[in-house]
Amino acid sequence: MILRQGKHILRLALGFFLISGFFVAIGTSDAQTNTRPEPLPRDIAKAWLEALFKVDGEALRLFTCAEQSEFLTEESLSGLNEAINMADLIIETTQIIYDYDAETREVTLAGVLGFTFEGDYLEFPMTDFPFANLPIVQESRQWRVCLDVDLILTP
């Protein structure tokens, strides 16, 4: 009788562990599918370029390396914003292709940048764009665009 009760208790315990293991596995699987993947360098380059043309200072600072973000002052951003508004430009970035090269740590921009200016739609090849290759660095485990300011500021 005691042996039979011991087997019954052992079966209950084993069943309990199997069932609880099943729920733990389901919970772990669900938690893993709900986590967001970290943004890829090309995603950061895209977000940076879009923030540049929207003159979104907060986003630009977020996606720019610490060394360069100090140049993103309210004064410089308001000047860019004024120039875009004055020209009445509508800028379209949907036809740009972003390709990350891990060896060079650069995102190459291809495709075209679209502009609507005074009612006319124009396309500008990204190969002619001043920032056709965006250097990418990792700071605090986050990818950031880090342009060479000397190349930008040198006439």
Short mmCIF file of C-alpha atoms in Angstrom, two decimals:
data_model
loop_
_atom_site.label_atom_id
_atom_site.label_comp_id
_atom_site.label_asym_id
_atom_site.label_seq_id
_atom_site.Cartn_x
_atom_site.Cartn_y
_atom_site.Cartn_z
CA MET A 1 0.00 0.00 0.00
CA ILE A 2 2.76 2.46 0.93
CA LEU A 3 4.63 1.52 -2.24
CA ARG A 4 1.54 2.20 -4.34
CA GLN A 5 1.01 5.62 -2.66
CA GLY A 6 4.70 6.42 -3.24
CA LYS A 7 4.32 5.66 -6.99
CA HIS A 8 1.17 7.78 -7.11
CA ILE A 9 2.94 10.72 -5.44
CA LEU A 10 5.93 10.25 -7.77
CA ARG A 11 3.61 10.33 -10.82
CA LEU A 12 1.89 13.49 -9.54
CA ALA A 13 5.24 15.17 -8.90
CA LEU A 14 6.57 14.14 -12.31
CA GLY A 15 3.36 15.37 -13.98
CA PHE A 16 3.61 18.66 -12.11
CA PHE A 17 7.22 19.20 -13.25
CA LEU A 18 6.37 18.35 -16.86
CA ILE A 19 3.39 20.70 -16.90
CA SER A 20 5.29 23.53 -15.22
CA GLY A 21 8.19 23.01 -17.65
CA PHE A 22 5.73 23.28 -20.54
CA PHE A 23 4.38 26.61 -19.25
CA VAL A 24 7.87 27.94 -18.65
CA ALA A 25 8.79 27.01 -22.24
CA ILE A 26 5.67 28.74 -23.56
CA GLY A 27 6.39 31.83 -21.47
CA THR A 28 10.00 31.95 -22.61
CA SER A 29 9.01 31.47 -26.24
CA ASP A 30 6.41 34.23 -25.99
CA ALA A 31 8.87 36.60 -24.32
CA GLN A 32 11.44 35.99 -27.03
CA THR A 33 9.03 36.70 -29.86
CA ASN A 34 7.89 39.97 -28.27
CA THR A 35 11.38 41.44 -27.92
CA ARG A 36 12.45 43.93 -30.55
CA PRO A 37 15.63 43.27 -32.49
CA GLU A 38 18.31 45.91 -32.18
CA PRO A 39 18.33 48.36 -35.09
CA LEU A 40 20.83 47.56 -37.81
CA PRO A 41 23.36 50.17 -38.96
CA ARG A 42 21.38 50.74 -42.17
CA ASP A 43 18.24 51.42 -40.07
CA ILE A 44 20.16 54.04 -38.07
CA ALA A 45 21.50 55.64 -41.27
CA LYS A 46 17.94 55.81 -42.65
CA ALA A 47 16.58 57.33 -39.44
CA TRP A 48 19.47 59.83 -39.35
CA LEU A 49 18.92 60.96 -42.95
CA GLU A 50 15.17 61.29 -42.45
CA ALA A 51 15.77 63.30 -39.26
CA LEU A 52 18.20 65.53 -41.18
CA PHE A 53 15.62 66.42 -43.83
CA LYS A 54 12.85 66.87 -41.26
CA VAL A 55 15.28 68.97 -39.19
CA ASP A 56 14.40 66.91 -36.15
CA GLY A 57 17.15 67.97 -33.74
CA GLU A 58 16.27 65.44 -31.04
CA ALA A 59 16.38 62.49 -33.46
CA LEU A 60 19.52 63.81 -35.15
CA ARG A 61 21.33 64.00 -31.81
CA LEU A 62 20.10 60.51 -30.92
CA PHE A 63 21.47 59.00 -34.15
CA THR A 64 24.71 61.05 -34.29
CA CYS A 65 27.89 60.06 -32.47
CA ALA A 66 28.77 62.01 -29.32
CA GLU A 67 31.79 63.61 -30.99
CA GLN A 68 29.64 65.18 -33.70
CA SER A 69 26.36 65.86 -31.90
CA GLU A 70 27.84 69.01 -30.33
CA PHE A 71 27.69 70.61 -33.79
CA LEU A 72 23.92 70.10 -33.92
CA THR A 73 23.05 73.34 -32.19
CA GLU A 74 19.62 74.93 -32.26
CA GLU A 75 21.14 77.75 -34.31
CA SER A 76 22.54 75.48 -37.01
CA LEU A 77 19.33 73.43 -37.14
CA SER A 78 17.11 76.50 -37.37
CA GLY A 79 19.27 77.73 -40.28
CA LEU A 80 18.74 74.42 -42.09
CA ASN A 81 15.03 74.53 -41.33
CA GLU A 82 14.76 78.09 -42.67
CA ALA A 83 16.55 77.13 -45.88
CA ILE A 84 14.21 74.18 -46.48
CA ASN A 85 11.10 76.23 -45.67
CA MET A 86 12.26 79.22 -47.72
CA ALA A 87 12.80 77.06 -50.77
CA ASP A 88 9.43 75.40 -50.11
CA LEU A 89 11.04 71.99 -50.60
CA ILE A 90 9.31 68.70 -50.10
CA ILE A 91 11.95 66.00 -49.70
CA GLU A 92 11.22 62.33 -50.35
CA THR A 93 13.59 59.62 -49.11
CA THR A 94 11.55 56.52 -50.01
CA GLN A 95 13.66 55.62 -53.07
CA ILE A 96 16.96 55.54 -51.19
CA ILE A 97 18.64 52.17 -50.70
CA TYR A 98 20.86 51.68 -47.64
CA ASP A 99 23.65 49.08 -47.71
CA TYR A 100 25.93 48.46 -44.72
CA ASP A 101 29.51 47.25 -45.22
CA ALA A 102 30.82 45.77 -41.95
CA GLU A 103 34.41 45.92 -43.18
CA THR A 104 34.43 49.68 -43.85
CA ARG A 105 31.74 50.38 -41.21
CA GLU A 106 29.89 52.60 -43.67
CA VAL A 107 26.37 52.70 -44.98
CA THR A 108 26.37 53.42 -48.71
CA LEU A 109 23.37 55.30 -50.06
CA ALA A 110 22.08 54.41 -53.51
CA GLY A 111 18.94 55.22 -55.47
CA VAL A 112 17.53 58.72 -55.66
CA LEU A 113 16.49 61.52 -53.38
CA GLY A 114 13.26 63.14 -54.56
CA PHE A 115 12.50 66.85 -54.32
CA THR A 116 9.38 68.78 -55.09
CA PHE A 117 10.42 72.36 -55.76
CA GLU A 118 7.96 75.00 -56.98
CA GLY A 119 5.60 72.24 -58.09
CA ASP A 120 8.23 70.33 -60.09
CA TYR A 121 9.45 66.90 -59.02
CA LEU A 122 13.21 66.38 -59.36
CA GLU A 123 15.38 63.38 -58.62
CA PHE A 124 18.91 63.63 -57.29
CA PRO A 125 21.12 60.50 -57.59
CA MET A 126 22.51 59.50 -54.21
CA THR A 127 25.89 58.85 -55.84
CA ASP A 128 26.14 62.67 -56.22
CA PHE A 129 24.98 63.34 -52.67
CA PRO A 130 27.70 64.77 -50.34
CA PHE A 131 27.00 62.06 -47.75
CA ALA A 132 26.74 59.04 -50.06
CA ASN A 133 28.77 57.02 -47.54
CA LEU A 134 27.79 57.42 -43.92
CA PRO A 135 30.42 56.25 -41.40
CA ILE A 136 28.81 54.26 -38.58
CA VAL A 137 30.24 53.73 -35.09
CA GLN A 138 28.95 51.91 -32.05
CA GLU A 139 28.68 53.89 -28.80
CA SER A 140 27.18 52.43 -25.64
CA ARG A 141 25.99 49.45 -27.69
CA GLN A 142 24.06 51.73 -30.08
CA TRP A 143 24.88 52.42 -33.73
CA ARG A 144 25.37 56.08 -34.64
CA VAL A 145 26.30 58.08 -37.75
CA CYS A 146 29.66 59.79 -37.29
CA LEU A 147 30.57 62.08 -40.19
CA ASP A 148 34.04 63.53 -40.54
CA VAL A 149 33.39 67.16 -39.61
CA ASP A 150 36.67 68.31 -41.19
CA LEU A 151 35.41 67.12 -44.58
CA ILE A 152 32.09 68.87 -44.09
CA LEU A 153 33.46 72.18 -42.83
CA THR A 154 36.39 72.39 -45.27
CA PRO A 155 35.38 74.38 -48.39
#
